[in-house]
PDB file of C-alpha atoms in Angstrom:
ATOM      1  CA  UNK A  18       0.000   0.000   0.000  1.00  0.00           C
ATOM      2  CA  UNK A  19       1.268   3.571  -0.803  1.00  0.00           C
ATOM      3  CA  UNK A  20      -0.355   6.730  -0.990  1.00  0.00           C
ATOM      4  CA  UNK A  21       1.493  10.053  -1.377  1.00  0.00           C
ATOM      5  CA  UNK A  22      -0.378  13.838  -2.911  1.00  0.00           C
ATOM      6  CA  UNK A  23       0.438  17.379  -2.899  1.00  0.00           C
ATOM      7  CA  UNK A  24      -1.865  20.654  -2.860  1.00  0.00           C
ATOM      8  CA  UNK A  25      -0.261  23.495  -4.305  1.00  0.00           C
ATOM      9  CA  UNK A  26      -3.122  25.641  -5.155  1.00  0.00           C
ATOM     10  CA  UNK A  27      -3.907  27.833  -2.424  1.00  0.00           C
ATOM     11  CA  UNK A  28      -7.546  28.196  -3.293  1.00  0.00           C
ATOM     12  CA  UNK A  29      -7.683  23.977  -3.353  1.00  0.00           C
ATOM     13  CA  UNK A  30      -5.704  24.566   0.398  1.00  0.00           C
ATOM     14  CA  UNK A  31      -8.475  26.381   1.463  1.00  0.00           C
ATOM     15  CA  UNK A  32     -11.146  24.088   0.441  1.00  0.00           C
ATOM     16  CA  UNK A  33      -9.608  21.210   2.017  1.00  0.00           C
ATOM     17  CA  UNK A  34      -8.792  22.748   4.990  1.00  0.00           C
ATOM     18  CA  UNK A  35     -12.339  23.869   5.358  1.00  0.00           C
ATOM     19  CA  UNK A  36     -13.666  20.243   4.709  1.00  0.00           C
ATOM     20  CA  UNK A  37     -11.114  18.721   7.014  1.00  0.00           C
ATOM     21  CA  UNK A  38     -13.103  21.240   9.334  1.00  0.00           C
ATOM     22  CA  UNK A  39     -16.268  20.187   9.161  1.00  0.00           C
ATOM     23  CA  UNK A  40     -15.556  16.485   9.673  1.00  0.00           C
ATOM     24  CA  UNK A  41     -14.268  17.495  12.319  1.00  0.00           C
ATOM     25  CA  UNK A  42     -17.359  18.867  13.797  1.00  0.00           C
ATOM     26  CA  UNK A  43     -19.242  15.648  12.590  1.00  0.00           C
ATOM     27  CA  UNK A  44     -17.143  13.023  13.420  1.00  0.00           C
ATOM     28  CA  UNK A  45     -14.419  12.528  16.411  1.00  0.00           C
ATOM     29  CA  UNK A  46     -13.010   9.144  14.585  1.00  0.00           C
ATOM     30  CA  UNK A  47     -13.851   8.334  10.637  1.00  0.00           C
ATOM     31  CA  UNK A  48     -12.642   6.433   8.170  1.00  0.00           C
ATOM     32  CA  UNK A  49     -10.736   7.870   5.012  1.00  0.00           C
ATOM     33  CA  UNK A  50     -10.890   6.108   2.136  1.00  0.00           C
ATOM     34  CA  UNK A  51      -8.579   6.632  -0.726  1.00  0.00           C
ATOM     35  CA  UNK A  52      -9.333   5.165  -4.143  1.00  0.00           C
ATOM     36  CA  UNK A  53      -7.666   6.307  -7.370  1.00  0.00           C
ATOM     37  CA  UNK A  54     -10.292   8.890  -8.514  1.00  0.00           C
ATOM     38  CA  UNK A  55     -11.878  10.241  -4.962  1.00  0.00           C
ATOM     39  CA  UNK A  56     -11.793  10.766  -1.708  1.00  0.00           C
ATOM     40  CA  UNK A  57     -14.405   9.895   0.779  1.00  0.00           C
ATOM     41  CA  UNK A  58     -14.563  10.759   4.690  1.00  0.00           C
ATOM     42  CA  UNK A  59     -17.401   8.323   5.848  1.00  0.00           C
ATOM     43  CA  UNK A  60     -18.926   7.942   9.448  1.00  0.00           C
ATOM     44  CA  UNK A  61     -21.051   4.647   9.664  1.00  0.00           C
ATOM     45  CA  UNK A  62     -22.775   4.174  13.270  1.00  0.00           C
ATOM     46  CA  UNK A  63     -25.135   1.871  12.594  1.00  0.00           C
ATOM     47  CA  UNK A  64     -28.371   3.422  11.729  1.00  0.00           C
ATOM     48  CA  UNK A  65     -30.027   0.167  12.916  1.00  0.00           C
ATOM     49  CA  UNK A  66     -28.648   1.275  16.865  1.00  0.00           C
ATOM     50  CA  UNK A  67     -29.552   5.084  15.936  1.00  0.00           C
ATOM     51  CA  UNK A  68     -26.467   6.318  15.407  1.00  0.00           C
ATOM     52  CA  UNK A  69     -25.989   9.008  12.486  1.00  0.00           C
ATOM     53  CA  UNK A  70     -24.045   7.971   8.699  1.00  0.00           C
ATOM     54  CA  UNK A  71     -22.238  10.628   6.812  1.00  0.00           C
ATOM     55  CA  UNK A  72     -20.654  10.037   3.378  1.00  0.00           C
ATOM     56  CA  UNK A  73     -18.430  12.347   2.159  1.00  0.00           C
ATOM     57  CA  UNK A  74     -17.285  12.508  -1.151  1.00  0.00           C
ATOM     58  CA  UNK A  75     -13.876  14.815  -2.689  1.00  0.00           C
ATOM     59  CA  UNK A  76     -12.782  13.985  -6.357  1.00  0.00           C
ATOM     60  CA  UNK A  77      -8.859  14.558  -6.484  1.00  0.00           C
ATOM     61  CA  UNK A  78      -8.497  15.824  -9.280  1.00  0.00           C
ATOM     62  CA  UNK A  79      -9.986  18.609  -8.143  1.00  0.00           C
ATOM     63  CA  UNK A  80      -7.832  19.221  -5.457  1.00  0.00           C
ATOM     64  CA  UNK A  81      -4.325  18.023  -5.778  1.00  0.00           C
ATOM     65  CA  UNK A  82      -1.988  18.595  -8.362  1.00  0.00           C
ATOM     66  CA  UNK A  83      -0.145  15.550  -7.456  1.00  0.00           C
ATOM     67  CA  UNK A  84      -1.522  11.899  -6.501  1.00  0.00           C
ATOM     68  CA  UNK A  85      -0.493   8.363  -6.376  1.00  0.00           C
ATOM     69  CA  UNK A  86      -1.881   5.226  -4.509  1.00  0.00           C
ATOM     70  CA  UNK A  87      -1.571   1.673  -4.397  1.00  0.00           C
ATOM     71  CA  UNK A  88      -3.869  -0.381  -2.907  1.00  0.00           C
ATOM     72  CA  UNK A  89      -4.498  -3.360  -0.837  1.00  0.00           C
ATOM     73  CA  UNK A  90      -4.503  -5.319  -3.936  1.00  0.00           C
ATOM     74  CA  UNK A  91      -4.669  -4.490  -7.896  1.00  0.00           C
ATOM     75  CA  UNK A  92      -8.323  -6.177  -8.108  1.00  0.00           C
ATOM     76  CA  UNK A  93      -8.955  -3.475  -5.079  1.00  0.00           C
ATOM     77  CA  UNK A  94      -7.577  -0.737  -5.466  1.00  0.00           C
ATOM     78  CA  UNK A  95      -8.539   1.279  -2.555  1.00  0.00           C
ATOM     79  CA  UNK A  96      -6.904   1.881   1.089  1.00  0.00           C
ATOM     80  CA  UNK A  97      -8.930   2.423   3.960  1.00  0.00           C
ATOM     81  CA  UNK A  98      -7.754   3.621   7.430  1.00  0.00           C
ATOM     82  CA  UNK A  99      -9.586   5.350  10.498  1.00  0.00           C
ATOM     83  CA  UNK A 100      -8.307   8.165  12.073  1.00  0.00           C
ATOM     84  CA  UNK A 101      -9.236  10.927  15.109  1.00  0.00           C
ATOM     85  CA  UNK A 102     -10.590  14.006  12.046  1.00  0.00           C
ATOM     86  CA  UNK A 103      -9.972  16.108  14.896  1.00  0.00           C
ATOM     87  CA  UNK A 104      -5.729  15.261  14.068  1.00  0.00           C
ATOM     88  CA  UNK A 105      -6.528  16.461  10.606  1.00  0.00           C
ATOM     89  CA  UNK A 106      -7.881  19.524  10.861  1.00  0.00           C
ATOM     90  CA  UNK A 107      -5.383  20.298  13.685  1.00  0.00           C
ATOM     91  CA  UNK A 108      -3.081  19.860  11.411  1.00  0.00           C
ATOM     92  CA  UNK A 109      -4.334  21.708   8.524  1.00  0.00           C
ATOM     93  CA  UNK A 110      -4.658  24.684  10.559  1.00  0.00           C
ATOM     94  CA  UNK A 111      -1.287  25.582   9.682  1.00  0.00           C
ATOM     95  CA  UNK A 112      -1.777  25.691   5.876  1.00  0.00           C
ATOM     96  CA  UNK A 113      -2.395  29.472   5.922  1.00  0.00           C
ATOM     97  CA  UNK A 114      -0.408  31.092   3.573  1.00  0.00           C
ATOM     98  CA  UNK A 115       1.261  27.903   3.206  1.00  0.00           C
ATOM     99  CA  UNK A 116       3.065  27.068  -0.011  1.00  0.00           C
ATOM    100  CA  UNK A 117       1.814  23.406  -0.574  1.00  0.00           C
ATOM    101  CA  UNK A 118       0.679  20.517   1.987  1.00  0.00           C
ATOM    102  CA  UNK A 119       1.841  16.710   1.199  1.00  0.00           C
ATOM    103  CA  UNK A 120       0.147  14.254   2.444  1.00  0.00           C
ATOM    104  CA  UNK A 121       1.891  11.128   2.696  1.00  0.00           C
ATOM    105  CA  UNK A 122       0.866   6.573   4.373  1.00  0.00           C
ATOM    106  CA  UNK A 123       4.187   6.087   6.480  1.00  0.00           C
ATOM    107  CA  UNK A 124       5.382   3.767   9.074  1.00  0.00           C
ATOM    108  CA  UNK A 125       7.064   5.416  11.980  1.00  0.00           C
ATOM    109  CA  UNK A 126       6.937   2.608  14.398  1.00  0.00           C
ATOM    110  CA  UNK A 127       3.002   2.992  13.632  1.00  0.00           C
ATOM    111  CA  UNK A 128       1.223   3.548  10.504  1.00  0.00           C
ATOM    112  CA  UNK A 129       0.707   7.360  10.063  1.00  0.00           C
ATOM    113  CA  UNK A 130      -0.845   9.440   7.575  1.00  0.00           C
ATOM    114  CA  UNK A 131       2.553  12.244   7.630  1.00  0.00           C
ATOM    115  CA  UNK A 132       1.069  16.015   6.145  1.00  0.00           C
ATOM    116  CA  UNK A 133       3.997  18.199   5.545  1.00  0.00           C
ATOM    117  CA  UNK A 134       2.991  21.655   5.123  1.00  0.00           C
ATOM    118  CA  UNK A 135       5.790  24.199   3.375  1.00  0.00           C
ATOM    119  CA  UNK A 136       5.470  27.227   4.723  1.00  0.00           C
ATOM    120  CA  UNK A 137       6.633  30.692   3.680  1.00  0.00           C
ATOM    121  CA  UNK A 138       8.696  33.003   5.865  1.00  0.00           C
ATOM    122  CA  UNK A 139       9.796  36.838   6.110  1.00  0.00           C
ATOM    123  CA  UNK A 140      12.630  36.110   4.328  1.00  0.00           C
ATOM    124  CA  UNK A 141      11.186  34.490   1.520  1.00  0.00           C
ATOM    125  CA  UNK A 142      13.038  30.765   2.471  1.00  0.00           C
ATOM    126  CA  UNK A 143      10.566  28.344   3.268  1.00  0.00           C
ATOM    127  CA  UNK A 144      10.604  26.095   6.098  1.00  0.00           C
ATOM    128  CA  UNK A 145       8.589  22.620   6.820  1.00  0.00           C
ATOM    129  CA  UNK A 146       6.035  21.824   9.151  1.00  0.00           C
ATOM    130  CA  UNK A 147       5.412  18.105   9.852  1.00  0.00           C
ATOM    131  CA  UNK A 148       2.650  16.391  11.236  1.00  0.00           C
ATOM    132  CA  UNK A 149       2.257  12.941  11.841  1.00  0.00           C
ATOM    133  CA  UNK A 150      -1.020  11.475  12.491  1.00  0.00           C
ATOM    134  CA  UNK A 151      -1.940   7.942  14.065  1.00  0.00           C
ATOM    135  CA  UNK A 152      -4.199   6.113  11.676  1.00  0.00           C
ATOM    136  CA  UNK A 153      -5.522   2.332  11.702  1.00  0.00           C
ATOM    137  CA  UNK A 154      -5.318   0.501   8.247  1.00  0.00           C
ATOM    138  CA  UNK A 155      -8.983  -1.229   8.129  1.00  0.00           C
ATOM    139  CA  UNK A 156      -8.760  -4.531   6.839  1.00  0.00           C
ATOM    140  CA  UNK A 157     -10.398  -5.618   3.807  1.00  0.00           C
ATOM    141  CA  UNK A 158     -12.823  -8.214   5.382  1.00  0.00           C
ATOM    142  CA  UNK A 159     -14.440  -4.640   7.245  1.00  0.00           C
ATOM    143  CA  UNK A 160     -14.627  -2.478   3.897  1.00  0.00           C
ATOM    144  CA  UNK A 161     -18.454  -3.471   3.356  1.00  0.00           C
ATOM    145  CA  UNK A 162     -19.463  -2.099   5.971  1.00  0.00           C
ATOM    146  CA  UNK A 163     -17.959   1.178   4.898  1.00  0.00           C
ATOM    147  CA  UNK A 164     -19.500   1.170   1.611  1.00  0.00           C
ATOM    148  CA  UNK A 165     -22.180   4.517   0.286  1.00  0.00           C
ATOM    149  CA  UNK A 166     -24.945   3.839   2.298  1.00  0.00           C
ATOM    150  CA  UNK A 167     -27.982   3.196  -0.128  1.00  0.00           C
ATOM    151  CA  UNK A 168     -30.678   6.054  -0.136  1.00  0.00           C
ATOM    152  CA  UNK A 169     -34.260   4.716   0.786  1.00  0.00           C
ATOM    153  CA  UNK A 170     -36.909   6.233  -1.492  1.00  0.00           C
ATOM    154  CA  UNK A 171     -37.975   9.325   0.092  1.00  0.00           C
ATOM    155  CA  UNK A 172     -41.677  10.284   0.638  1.00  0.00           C
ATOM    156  CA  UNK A 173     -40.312  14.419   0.268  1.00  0.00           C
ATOM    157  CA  UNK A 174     -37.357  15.960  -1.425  1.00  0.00           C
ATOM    158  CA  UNK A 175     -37.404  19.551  -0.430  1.00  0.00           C
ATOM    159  CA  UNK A 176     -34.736  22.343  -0.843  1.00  0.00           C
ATOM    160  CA  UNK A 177     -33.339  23.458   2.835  1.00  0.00           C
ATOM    161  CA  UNK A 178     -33.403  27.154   3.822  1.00  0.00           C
ATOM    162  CA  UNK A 179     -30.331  28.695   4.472  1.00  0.00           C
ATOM    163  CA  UNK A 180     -28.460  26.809   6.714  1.00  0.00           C
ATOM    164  CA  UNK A 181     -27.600  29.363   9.123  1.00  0.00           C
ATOM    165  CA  UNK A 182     -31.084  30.561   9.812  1.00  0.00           C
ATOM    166  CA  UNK A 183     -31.969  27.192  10.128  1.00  0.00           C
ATOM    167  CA  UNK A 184     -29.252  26.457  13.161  1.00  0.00           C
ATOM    168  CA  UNK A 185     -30.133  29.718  14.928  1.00  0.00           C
ATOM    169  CA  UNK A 186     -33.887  28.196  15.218  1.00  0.00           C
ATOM    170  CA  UNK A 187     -32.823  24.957  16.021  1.00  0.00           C
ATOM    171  CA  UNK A 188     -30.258  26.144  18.630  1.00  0.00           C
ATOM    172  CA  UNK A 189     -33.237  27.979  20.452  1.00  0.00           C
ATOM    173  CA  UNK A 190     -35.158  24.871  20.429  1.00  0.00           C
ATOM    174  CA  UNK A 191     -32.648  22.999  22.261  1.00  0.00           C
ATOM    175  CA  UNK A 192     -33.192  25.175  25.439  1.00  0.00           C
ATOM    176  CA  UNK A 193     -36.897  23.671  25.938  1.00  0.00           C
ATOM    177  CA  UNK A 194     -36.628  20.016  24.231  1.00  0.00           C
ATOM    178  CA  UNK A 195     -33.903  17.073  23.410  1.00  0.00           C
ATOM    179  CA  UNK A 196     -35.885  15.902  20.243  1.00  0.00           C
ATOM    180  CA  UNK A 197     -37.653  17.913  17.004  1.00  0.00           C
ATOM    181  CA  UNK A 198     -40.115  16.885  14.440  1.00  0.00           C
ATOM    182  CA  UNK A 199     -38.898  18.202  10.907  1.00  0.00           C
ATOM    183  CA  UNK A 200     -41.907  17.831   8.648  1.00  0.00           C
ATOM    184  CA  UNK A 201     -41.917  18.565   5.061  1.00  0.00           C
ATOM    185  CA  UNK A 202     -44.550  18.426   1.823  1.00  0.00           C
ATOM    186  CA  UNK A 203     -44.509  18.382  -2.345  1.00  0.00           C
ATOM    187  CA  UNK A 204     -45.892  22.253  -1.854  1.00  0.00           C
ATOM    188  CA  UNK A 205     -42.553  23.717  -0.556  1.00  0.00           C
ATOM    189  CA  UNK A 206     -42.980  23.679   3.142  1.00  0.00           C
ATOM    190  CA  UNK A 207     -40.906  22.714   5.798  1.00  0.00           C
ATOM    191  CA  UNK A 208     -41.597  23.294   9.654  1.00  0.00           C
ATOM    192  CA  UNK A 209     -38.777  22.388  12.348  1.00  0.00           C
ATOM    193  CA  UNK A 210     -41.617  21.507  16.047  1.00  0.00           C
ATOM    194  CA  UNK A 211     -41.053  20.580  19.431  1.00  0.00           C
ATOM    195  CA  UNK A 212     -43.834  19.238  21.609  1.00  0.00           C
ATOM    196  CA  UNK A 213     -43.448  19.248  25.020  1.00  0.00           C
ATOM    197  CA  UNK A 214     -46.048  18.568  28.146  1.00  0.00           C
ATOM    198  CA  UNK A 215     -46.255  22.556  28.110  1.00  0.00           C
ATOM    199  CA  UNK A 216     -45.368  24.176  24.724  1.00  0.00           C
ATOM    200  CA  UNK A 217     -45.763  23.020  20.940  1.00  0.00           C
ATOM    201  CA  UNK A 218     -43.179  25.388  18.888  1.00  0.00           C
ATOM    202  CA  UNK A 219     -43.125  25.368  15.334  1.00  0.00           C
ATOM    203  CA  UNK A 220     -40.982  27.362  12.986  1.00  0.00           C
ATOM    204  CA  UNK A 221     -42.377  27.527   9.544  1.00  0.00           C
ATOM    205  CA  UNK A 222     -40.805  27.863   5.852  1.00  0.00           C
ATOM    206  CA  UNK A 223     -42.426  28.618   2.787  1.00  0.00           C
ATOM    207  CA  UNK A 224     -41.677  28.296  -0.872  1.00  0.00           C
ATOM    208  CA  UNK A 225     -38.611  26.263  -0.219  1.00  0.00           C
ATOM    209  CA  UNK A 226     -39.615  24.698  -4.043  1.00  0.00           C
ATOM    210  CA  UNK A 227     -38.638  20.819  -4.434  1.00  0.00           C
ATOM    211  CA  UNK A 228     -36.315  19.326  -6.526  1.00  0.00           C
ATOM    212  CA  UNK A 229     -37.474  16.806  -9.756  1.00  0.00           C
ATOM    213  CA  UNK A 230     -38.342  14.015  -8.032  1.00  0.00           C
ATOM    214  CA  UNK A 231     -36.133  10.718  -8.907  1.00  0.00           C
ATOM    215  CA  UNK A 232     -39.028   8.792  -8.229  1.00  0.00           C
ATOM    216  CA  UNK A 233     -41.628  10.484 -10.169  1.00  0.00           C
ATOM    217  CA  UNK A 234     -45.103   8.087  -9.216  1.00  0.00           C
ATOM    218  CA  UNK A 235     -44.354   9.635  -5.345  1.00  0.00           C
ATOM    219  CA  UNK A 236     -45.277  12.994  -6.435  1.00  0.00           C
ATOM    220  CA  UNK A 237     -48.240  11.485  -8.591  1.00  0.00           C
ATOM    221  CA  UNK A 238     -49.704   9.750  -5.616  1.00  0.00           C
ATOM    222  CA  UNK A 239     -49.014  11.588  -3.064  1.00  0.00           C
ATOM    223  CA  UNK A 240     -51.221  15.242  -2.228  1.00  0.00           C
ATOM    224  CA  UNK A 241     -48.699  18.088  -2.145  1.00  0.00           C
ATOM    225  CA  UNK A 242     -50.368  19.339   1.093  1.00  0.00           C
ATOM    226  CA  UNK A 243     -49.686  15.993   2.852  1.00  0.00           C
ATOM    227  CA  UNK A 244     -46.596  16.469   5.538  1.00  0.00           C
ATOM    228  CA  UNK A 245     -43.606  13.689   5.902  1.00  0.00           C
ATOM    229  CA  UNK A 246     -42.153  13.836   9.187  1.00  0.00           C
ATOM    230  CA  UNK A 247     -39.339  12.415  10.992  1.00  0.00           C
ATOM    231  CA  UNK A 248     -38.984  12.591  15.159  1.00  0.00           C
ATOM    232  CA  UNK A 249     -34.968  12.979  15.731  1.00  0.00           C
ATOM    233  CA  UNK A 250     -32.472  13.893  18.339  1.00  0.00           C
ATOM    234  CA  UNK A 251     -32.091  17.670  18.185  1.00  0.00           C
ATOM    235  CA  UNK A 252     -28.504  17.050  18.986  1.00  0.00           C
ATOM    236  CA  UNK A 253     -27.413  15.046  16.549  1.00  0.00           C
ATOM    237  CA  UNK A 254     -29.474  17.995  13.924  1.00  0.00           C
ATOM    238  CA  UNK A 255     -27.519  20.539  15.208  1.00  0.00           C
ATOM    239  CA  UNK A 256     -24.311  18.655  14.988  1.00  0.00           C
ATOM    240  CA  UNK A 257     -24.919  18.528  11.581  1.00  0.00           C
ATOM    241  CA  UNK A 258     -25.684  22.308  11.458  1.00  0.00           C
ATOM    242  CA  UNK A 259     -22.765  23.388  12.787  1.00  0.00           C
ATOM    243  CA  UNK A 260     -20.655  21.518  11.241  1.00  0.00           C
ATOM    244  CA  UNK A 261     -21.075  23.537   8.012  1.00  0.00           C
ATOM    245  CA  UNK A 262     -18.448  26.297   7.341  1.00  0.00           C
ATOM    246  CA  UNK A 263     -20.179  27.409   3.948  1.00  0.00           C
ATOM    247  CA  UNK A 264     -23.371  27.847   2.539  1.00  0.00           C
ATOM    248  CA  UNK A 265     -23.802  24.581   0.069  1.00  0.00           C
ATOM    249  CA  UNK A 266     -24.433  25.480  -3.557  1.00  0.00           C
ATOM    250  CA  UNK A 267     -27.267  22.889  -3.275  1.00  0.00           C
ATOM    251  CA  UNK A 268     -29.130  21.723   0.135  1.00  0.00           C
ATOM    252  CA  UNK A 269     -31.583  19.137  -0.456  1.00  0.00           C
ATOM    253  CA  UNK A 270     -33.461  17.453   3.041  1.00  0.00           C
ATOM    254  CA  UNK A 271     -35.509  13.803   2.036  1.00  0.00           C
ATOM    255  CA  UNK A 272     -37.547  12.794   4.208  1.00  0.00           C
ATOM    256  CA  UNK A 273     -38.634   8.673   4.709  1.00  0.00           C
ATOM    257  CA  UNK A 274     -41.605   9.005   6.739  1.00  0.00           C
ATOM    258  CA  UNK A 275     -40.909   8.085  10.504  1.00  0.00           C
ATOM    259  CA  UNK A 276     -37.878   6.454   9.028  1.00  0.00           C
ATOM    260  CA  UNK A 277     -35.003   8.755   8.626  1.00  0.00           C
ATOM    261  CA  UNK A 278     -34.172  12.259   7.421  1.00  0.00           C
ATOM    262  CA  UNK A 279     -31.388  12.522   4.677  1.00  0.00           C
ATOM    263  CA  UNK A 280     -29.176  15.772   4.048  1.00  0.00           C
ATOM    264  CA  UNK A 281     -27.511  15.269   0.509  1.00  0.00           C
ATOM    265  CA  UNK A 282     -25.005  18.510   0.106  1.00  0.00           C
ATOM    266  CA  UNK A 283     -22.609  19.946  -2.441  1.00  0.00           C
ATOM    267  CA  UNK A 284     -20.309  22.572  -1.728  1.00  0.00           C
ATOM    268  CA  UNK A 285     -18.287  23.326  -5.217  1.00  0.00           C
ATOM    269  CA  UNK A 286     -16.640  20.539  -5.205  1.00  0.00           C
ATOM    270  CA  UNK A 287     -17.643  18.601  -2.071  1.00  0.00           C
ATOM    271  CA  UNK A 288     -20.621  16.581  -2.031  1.00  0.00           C
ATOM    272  CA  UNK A 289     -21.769  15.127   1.621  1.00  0.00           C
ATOM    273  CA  UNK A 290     -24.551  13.069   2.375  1.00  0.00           C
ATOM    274  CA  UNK A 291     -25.814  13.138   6.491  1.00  0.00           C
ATOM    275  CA  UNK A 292     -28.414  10.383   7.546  1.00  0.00           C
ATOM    276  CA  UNK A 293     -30.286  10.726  10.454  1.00  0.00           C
ATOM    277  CA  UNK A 294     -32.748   8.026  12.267  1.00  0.00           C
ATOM    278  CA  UNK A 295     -35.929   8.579  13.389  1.00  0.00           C
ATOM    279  CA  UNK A 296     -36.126   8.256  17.336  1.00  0.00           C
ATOM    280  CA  UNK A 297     -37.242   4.694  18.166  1.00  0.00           C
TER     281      UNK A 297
END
């Protein structure tokens, strides 16, 4: 197995750096898995026990001006390690103004993932900042359980508000209640509720529009007034939240009735999927 890549672009730098960031925010451990065309930073607590799934997808090409890997094997291709994304995007936060970042598998008594950041100085000679972060190689026997978790078919697609509005709201509703009903029709509404013994809350957006469904005989059966609505753990809604640094080109919510809620985000280059369960 070998991987080695270098960003020299500084605008790529910044994009990286930015979704090392938010994985951080979403996931303390994850699993990286490098294949010869993409990225992917996936988080897969069962949804079965009610944990949340992110899959997070980065196409290299995009991104690094240099890249080689070899993997496991040549019938697969692909390496997959965990590591703490915190360690990451600790260590990215030294890329500012940096010249280029290399990011390199090595051995140093443990397997590492090594990121070597070239910075600039005053007097224009550049010096090298290392950073060598403890990964776990995941065996091959494991990597199906770390595959792009399938999408049920949703009962809404609806296009999300803007993001930040929508944390604000949902970071007010955490004060009075630990879970939130997000509710969604075909006619472009969306409504973020809490219910509690005392107060019902409900936050209401209009005119959201919805995206072309992929299943078009849902729309045709289904009255546009009708709401789909998931019950999750306003935590684990905020987490996502927060976790974004920039507002997503595109912000789609589908919702599985009662089932589970599924964020499907692209940010330029970055597309990230976010699956919640619906509270048992």
């Amino acid at each position: 197995m070998k991987f080695r890549a270098k960003i020299v672009d500084a605008a790529c730098l910044n994009q990286f750096t930015r979704v090392s960031n938010m994985i951080a925010k979403l996931a303390k451990t994850c699993t990286l898995r490098i294949s010869p065309n993409k990225l992917n930073f996936i988080l897969s607590d069962k949804l079965a026990s009610g944990g949340v799934s992110m899959w997070c997808e980065l196409e290299q090409e995009n991104f690094f001006s240099e890249f080689q890997m070899e993997g496991v094997s040549a019938e697969n291709n692909e390496i997959y390690l965990e590591l703490t994304s915190e360690n990451l995007s600790r260590a990215l936060k030294t890329t500012q103004n940096a010249r280029s970042l290399k990011i390199k598998l090595t051995n140093k008594h443990f397997p590492c993932l090594t990121i070597s950041v070239e910075l600039l100085s005053v007097s224009s000679s550049s010096r090298i900042v290392t950073h060598d972060i403890p990964i776990t190689i995941i065996p091959r026997r494991l990597w199906k359980d770390l595959q792009e978790p399938s999408v049920p078919d949703s009962d809404v697609s609806i296009y999300l508000p803007v993001l930040k509005t929508m944390r604000s709201v949902v970071e007010k509703m955490k004060n009075i209640s630990s879970h939130l009903i997000i509710e969604a029709n075909l006619n472009g509404d969306l409504n973020l509720k809490i219910e509690t013994e005392l107060v019902c809350i409900t936050t209401h957006f209009k005119d959201l529009g919805n995206p072309p469904l992929a299943s078009e005989n849902t729309s045709q059966n289904r009255n546009p007034e009708e709401m789909a609505e998931v019950h999750i753990d306003i935590k684990k809604l905020l987490q996502f939240l927060a976790g974004q640094q920039v507002n997503p080109t595109k912000a789609i919510c589908n919702i599985v009735n009662n089932r589970i809620v599924h964020f499907d985000l692209l940010h330029e280059d970055v597309s990230l999927q976010y699956f919640i369960p619906a509270l048992s």
